[in-house]
Short mmCIF file of C-alpha atoms in Angstrom, two decimals:
data_model
loop_
_atom_site.label_atom_id
_atom_site.label_comp_id
_atom_site.label_asym_id
_atom_site.label_seq_id
_atom_site.Cartn_x
_atom_site.Cartn_y
_atom_site.Cartn_z
CA MET A 10 8.04 4.33 58.90
CA GLN A 11 7.97 0.90 57.56
CA SER A 12 4.22 1.29 56.55
CA ASN A 13 4.93 4.45 54.64
CA THR A 14 7.81 2.73 52.83
CA SER A 15 5.62 -0.15 51.84
CA LYS A 16 2.88 2.17 50.57
CA GLU A 17 5.44 4.05 48.56
CA ASP A 18 6.71 0.88 47.12
CA LYS A 19 3.37 -0.40 46.33
CA HIS A 20 2.62 2.98 44.57
CA VAL A 21 5.72 2.60 42.44
CA ASP A 22 4.94 -0.99 41.67
CA ASP A 23 1.47 -0.03 40.47
CA ALA A 24 2.83 2.81 38.41
CA LEU A 25 5.39 0.60 36.83
CA ASP A 26 2.69 -2.06 35.93
CA THR A 27 0.54 0.67 34.31
CA LEU A 28 3.50 1.93 32.23
CA ILE A 29 4.42 -1.59 31.19
CA GLN A 30 0.87 -2.28 29.98
CA GLN A 31 0.85 1.02 27.93
CA ILE A 32 4.27 0.13 26.45
CA GLN A 33 3.00 -3.27 25.54
CA GLN A 34 0.21 -1.60 23.59
CA ILE A 35 2.73 0.64 21.81
CA ARG A 36 4.80 -2.53 20.91
CA THR A 37 1.74 -4.36 19.72
CA SER A 38 0.80 -1.44 17.36
CA ILE A 39 4.31 -1.25 15.97
CA ASN A 40 4.41 -5.06 15.40
CA ALA A 41 1.07 -4.94 13.65
CA LEU A 42 2.40 -2.30 11.27
CA MET A 43 5.61 -4.12 10.59
CA VAL A 44 3.63 -7.31 9.74
CA LYS A 45 1.50 -5.42 7.44
CA LEU A 46 4.42 -3.78 5.63
CA GLU A 47 6.09 -7.37 5.20
CA THR A 48 2.93 -9.36 4.21
CA GLU A 49 0.41 -6.90 2.78
CA TYR A 50 2.76 -4.54 0.81
CA THR A 51 0.97 -5.23 -2.47
CA THR A 52 -2.51 -4.29 -1.23
CA LEU A 53 -1.53 -1.85 1.62
CA THR A 54 -2.66 1.68 0.96
CA TRP A 55 -1.29 4.99 2.32
CA LEU A 56 -4.57 5.56 4.33
CA ASN A 57 -4.07 2.27 6.17
CA VAL A 58 -0.47 3.25 7.06
CA LEU A 59 -1.56 6.67 8.26
CA ASP A 60 -4.13 4.94 10.52
CA ASN A 61 -1.54 2.68 11.98
CA PHE A 62 0.77 5.62 12.56
CA ALA A 63 -2.13 7.53 14.19
CA LEU A 64 -2.73 4.67 16.58
CA ILE A 65 0.92 4.41 17.54
CA SER A 66 0.95 8.27 18.05
CA SER A 67 -2.10 8.03 20.31
CA ASN A 68 -0.53 5.34 22.45
CA ILE A 69 2.70 7.31 22.75
CA ASN A 70 0.77 10.42 23.76
CA SER A 71 -1.17 8.41 26.29
CA LEU A 72 2.13 7.21 27.75
CA THR A 73 3.53 10.76 27.97
CA ARG A 74 0.34 11.91 29.76
CA MET A 75 0.64 9.06 32.24
CA ILE A 76 4.32 10.04 32.96
CA LYS A 77 3.41 13.67 33.51
CA ASN A 78 0.48 12.93 35.64
CA PRO A 79 1.05 14.44 39.25
CA LYS A 80 -0.03 11.20 40.77
CA MET A 81 2.78 9.35 39.03
CA PRO A 82 5.85 8.96 41.27
CA LEU A 83 9.06 10.58 40.16
CA LEU A 84 10.77 7.60 38.69
CA LYS A 85 13.86 9.56 38.01
CA ASN A 86 14.54 9.75 41.71
CA TYR A 87 14.88 5.93 41.83
CA ALA A 88 18.03 4.10 40.69
CA ILE A 89 18.10 0.62 39.27
CA VAL A 90 20.97 -1.44 40.65
CA PRO A 91 21.67 -4.91 39.25
CA LEU A 92 21.74 -7.53 41.85
CA LEU A 93 23.47 -10.23 40.03
CA LEU A 94 25.74 -10.12 36.91
CA SER A 95 26.56 -13.61 35.42
CA PRO A 96 27.76 -14.85 32.07
CA ASP A 97 25.43 -17.88 32.28
CA VAL A 98 22.11 -18.03 30.51
CA ASP A 99 19.25 -16.75 32.50
CA GLN A 100 16.08 -18.59 31.50
CA GLU A 101 13.69 -16.26 33.32
CA LEU A 102 15.32 -13.22 31.84
CA GLN A 103 15.33 -14.72 28.50
CA ASN A 104 11.61 -15.48 28.67
CA LEU A 105 10.82 -12.03 30.04
CA THR A 106 12.66 -10.33 27.20
CA GLU A 107 11.36 -12.81 24.62
CA GLY A 108 14.86 -13.99 23.75
CA ARG A 109 16.49 -10.46 23.26
CA VAL A 110 18.56 -10.67 26.50
CA PRO A 111 19.66 -14.24 27.31
CA MET A 112 22.12 -13.17 30.01
CA PHE A 113 22.98 -10.07 32.18
CA THR A 114 26.67 -9.65 32.07
CA HIS A 115 29.08 -6.80 32.71
CA GLU A 116 29.15 -6.08 28.90
CA VAL A 117 25.30 -5.84 28.70
CA ALA A 118 24.41 -4.13 31.92
CA PRO A 119 25.94 -0.58 31.02
CA ASN A 120 23.90 -0.55 27.80
CA TYR A 121 20.61 -1.46 29.24
CA LEU A 122 20.94 0.74 32.45
CA ARG A 123 22.38 3.70 30.65
CA THR A 124 20.52 7.01 31.59
CA LYS A 125 22.63 9.20 29.33
CA PRO A 126 23.74 9.03 25.62
CA PHE A 127 27.02 7.46 24.63
CA PRO A 128 30.07 9.62 25.30
CA GLU A 129 30.71 10.41 21.59
CA VAL A 130 26.97 11.23 21.00
CA GLU A 131 27.00 13.52 24.17
CA ASP A 132 30.17 15.27 22.82
CA LYS A 133 28.60 15.97 19.44
CA LEU A 134 25.39 17.22 21.17
CA SER A 135 27.47 19.57 23.37
CA ALA A 136 29.31 20.92 20.33
CA LEU A 137 26.04 21.64 18.55
CA GLN A 138 24.69 23.37 21.43
CA ALA A 139 27.76 25.59 21.88
CA LYS A 140 27.70 26.41 18.12
CA ALA A 141 24.02 27.37 18.41
CA ALA A 142 24.64 29.50 21.52
CA ASN A 143 27.47 31.42 19.71
CA THR A 144 25.53 32.08 16.51
CA SER A 145 24.18 35.67 16.21
CA HIS A 146 20.48 36.38 15.66
CA GLU A 147 21.17 37.88 12.21
CA VAL A 148 22.85 34.70 11.07
CA MET A 149 20.05 32.52 12.54
CA ASN A 150 17.50 34.76 10.70
CA LYS A 151 19.24 34.34 7.45
CA GLN A 152 19.43 30.60 7.86
CA ILE A 153 15.80 30.53 8.78
CA THR A 154 14.82 32.61 5.68
CA THR A 155 16.92 30.32 3.46
CA LEU A 156 15.29 27.26 4.88
CA ASN A 157 11.80 28.71 4.35
CA LYS A 158 12.57 29.45 0.75
CA LEU A 159 13.73 25.93 0.15
CA LEU A 160 10.68 24.57 1.77
CA ASN A 161 8.46 26.87 -0.30
CA ASN A 162 10.22 25.66 -3.54
CA VAL A 163 9.71 22.03 -2.56
CA TYR A 164 6.07 22.75 -1.71
CA GLU A 165 5.44 24.49 -5.07
CA ALA A 166 7.18 21.66 -6.95
CA VAL A 167 4.99 19.05 -5.18
CA LYS A 168 1.81 21.22 -5.73
CA THR A 169 2.59 21.61 -9.45
CA ARG A 170 3.26 17.85 -9.89
CA LYS A 171 -0.07 17.09 -8.13
CA GLU A 172 -2.00 19.46 -10.40
CA SER A 173 -0.33 17.97 -13.42
CA ALA A 174 -1.33 14.51 -12.30
CA GLU A 175 -4.87 15.45 -11.68
CA ASN A 176 -5.19 17.18 -15.05
CA ASP A 177 -3.75 14.04 -16.76
CA PHE A 178 -6.22 11.93 -14.88
CA GLY A 179 -9.18 14.19 -15.94
CA GLN A 180 -8.11 14.14 -19.56
CA LYS A 181 -7.92 10.29 -19.59
CA SER A 182 -11.34 10.12 -18.11
CA LEU A 183 -12.83 12.41 -20.89
CA MET A 184 -11.42 10.38 -23.75
CA GLN A 185 -13.81 8.80 -26.19
CA PRO A 186 -14.40 5.06 -25.74
CA THR A 187 -12.74 2.86 -28.33
CA SER A 188 -15.26 -0.01 -28.00
CA SER A 189 -19.01 -0.45 -27.73
CA PRO A 190 -20.37 -2.70 -24.99
CA ASN A 191 -23.46 -3.37 -26.96
CA ASP A 192 -21.61 -4.56 -30.05
CA THR A 193 -19.38 -6.69 -27.84
CA ALA A 194 -22.41 -8.23 -26.20
CA VAL A 195 -23.88 -9.02 -29.57
CA LEU A 196 -20.75 -10.57 -30.84
CA VAL A 197 -20.38 -12.79 -27.81
CA SER A 198 -23.95 -13.97 -27.90
CA ALA A 199 -23.53 -14.74 -31.66
CA ILE A 200 -20.43 -16.81 -31.03
CA MET A 201 -21.42 -18.57 -27.89
CA CYS A 202 -25.16 -19.06 -28.40
CA GLY A 203 -25.71 -18.55 -32.16
CA LYS A 204 -27.99 -15.58 -31.60
CA GLY A 205 -28.80 -13.57 -34.77
CA LEU A 206 -27.44 -16.16 -37.13
CA LYS A 207 -29.66 -17.45 -40.02
CA SER A 208 -31.25 -20.91 -39.87
CA HIS A 209 -30.41 -23.70 -42.22
CA SER A 210 -33.69 -23.38 -44.35
CA GLN A 211 -33.24 -19.61 -44.70
CA ALA A 212 -29.67 -19.97 -45.94
CA ALA A 213 -30.62 -22.67 -48.37
CA SER A 214 -33.43 -20.76 -49.92
CA GLY A 215 -31.36 -17.56 -50.15
CA MET A 216 -28.51 -19.50 -51.83
CA SER A 217 -30.82 -21.18 -54.37
CA SER A 218 -32.58 -17.92 -55.38
CA GLY A 219 -29.19 -16.16 -55.70
CA VAL A 220 -27.40 -18.95 -57.66
CA HIS A 221 -29.92 -20.15 -60.34
CA GLN A 222 -31.05 -16.74 -61.53
CA PRO A 223 -27.78 -15.68 -63.18
CA LEU A 224 -27.57 -19.19 -64.86
CA GLN A 225 -30.89 -18.59 -66.65
CA ASP A 226 -29.75 -15.21 -67.77
CA GLN A 227 -26.56 -16.66 -69.21
CA ARG A 228 -28.52 -19.12 -71.39
CA ILE A 229 -30.56 -16.28 -72.93
CA MET A 230 -27.81 -13.69 -73.57
CA PRO A 231 -25.26 -14.22 -76.32
CA PRO A 232 -21.80 -15.29 -75.44
CA THR A 233 -20.21 -11.90 -75.24
CA PRO A 234 -16.91 -11.18 -73.45
CA GLN A 235 -18.82 -9.32 -70.74
CA ALA A 236 -21.07 -12.36 -70.31
CA MET A 237 -18.13 -14.64 -70.03
CA VAL A 238 -16.73 -12.33 -67.24
CA GLY A 239 -20.02 -12.31 -65.66
CA SER A 240 -20.21 -16.11 -65.81
CA GLU A 241 -16.88 -16.47 -64.16
CA THR A 242 -18.00 -13.95 -61.38
CA ASN A 243 -21.19 -15.87 -60.82
CA LYS A 244 -19.42 -19.22 -60.67
CA ALA A 245 -17.06 -17.64 -57.97
CA SER A 246 -20.10 -16.28 -56.10
CA SER A 247 -21.78 -19.68 -56.38
CA THR A 248 -18.65 -21.32 -54.89
CA VAL A 249 -18.49 -18.98 -52.03
CA ARG A 250 -22.17 -19.31 -51.24
CA THR A 251 -21.82 -23.01 -51.38
CA THR A 252 -19.03 -22.90 -48.86
CA ILE A 253 -21.26 -20.75 -46.59
CA LYS A 254 -24.04 -23.31 -46.95
CA ALA A 255 -21.77 -26.18 -45.97
CA ALA A 256 -20.52 -24.10 -42.98
CA ALA A 257 -24.09 -23.24 -41.91
CA SER A 258 -25.20 -26.76 -42.11
CA SER A 259 -22.49 -27.93 -39.71
CA HIS A 260 -23.28 -25.24 -37.19
CA PRO A 261 -23.84 -26.85 -33.76
CA TYR A 262 -26.64 -24.51 -32.76
CA ASN A 263 -28.90 -24.99 -35.69
CA ARG A 264 -31.93 -27.08 -35.28
#
């Protein structure tokens, strides 16, 4: 008789150890998700959140299968009885619960060893069950139909919004570009490296040929009002070109 009891106790201990390990995996998965939500909320995507939820759901399903396994002892047939209740801090209990339960007192024990909901929750649950049992099938069918209509309306609204967002994104992708990469590259190379700019000798020859020719024409032609206007224009042009020449001579990339 004693050997059978020891085997049964060992079986229960092994089952509890397996359940504790599975629960630890669930806890680790939940903690990992919470850390990501608190520290990586700026870069966290919905697909990553779904992957974490899938991992948590998989661990919970594994725990459920383990509990429903025929080889698992019926834990509901075993009662947990506290051996010691004390208002003093229990260091071992505190380490085991990672600081969540520092002591096991008369106030804490009923909450942690409870196998049923709180009395007020149990009363509300009983009232809801009684109300559901007294509801006729016609009323239930009407409520189900109304709920389905509401869900369909919500689904259509979400679907319409999704299609609208996809259309807006497609139209934005088809818009004509407002800048040319080639022109930008040419402008950057001209500013940074002086590529495409005229050399000092070419700028000087172009300026000399463009400035002295109008002066010779002014000496031959009579001093008419049109010539005077042209002379003033040529002087202004000469001044501008001289300024360009000075700027070109001070360019750091000319050799």
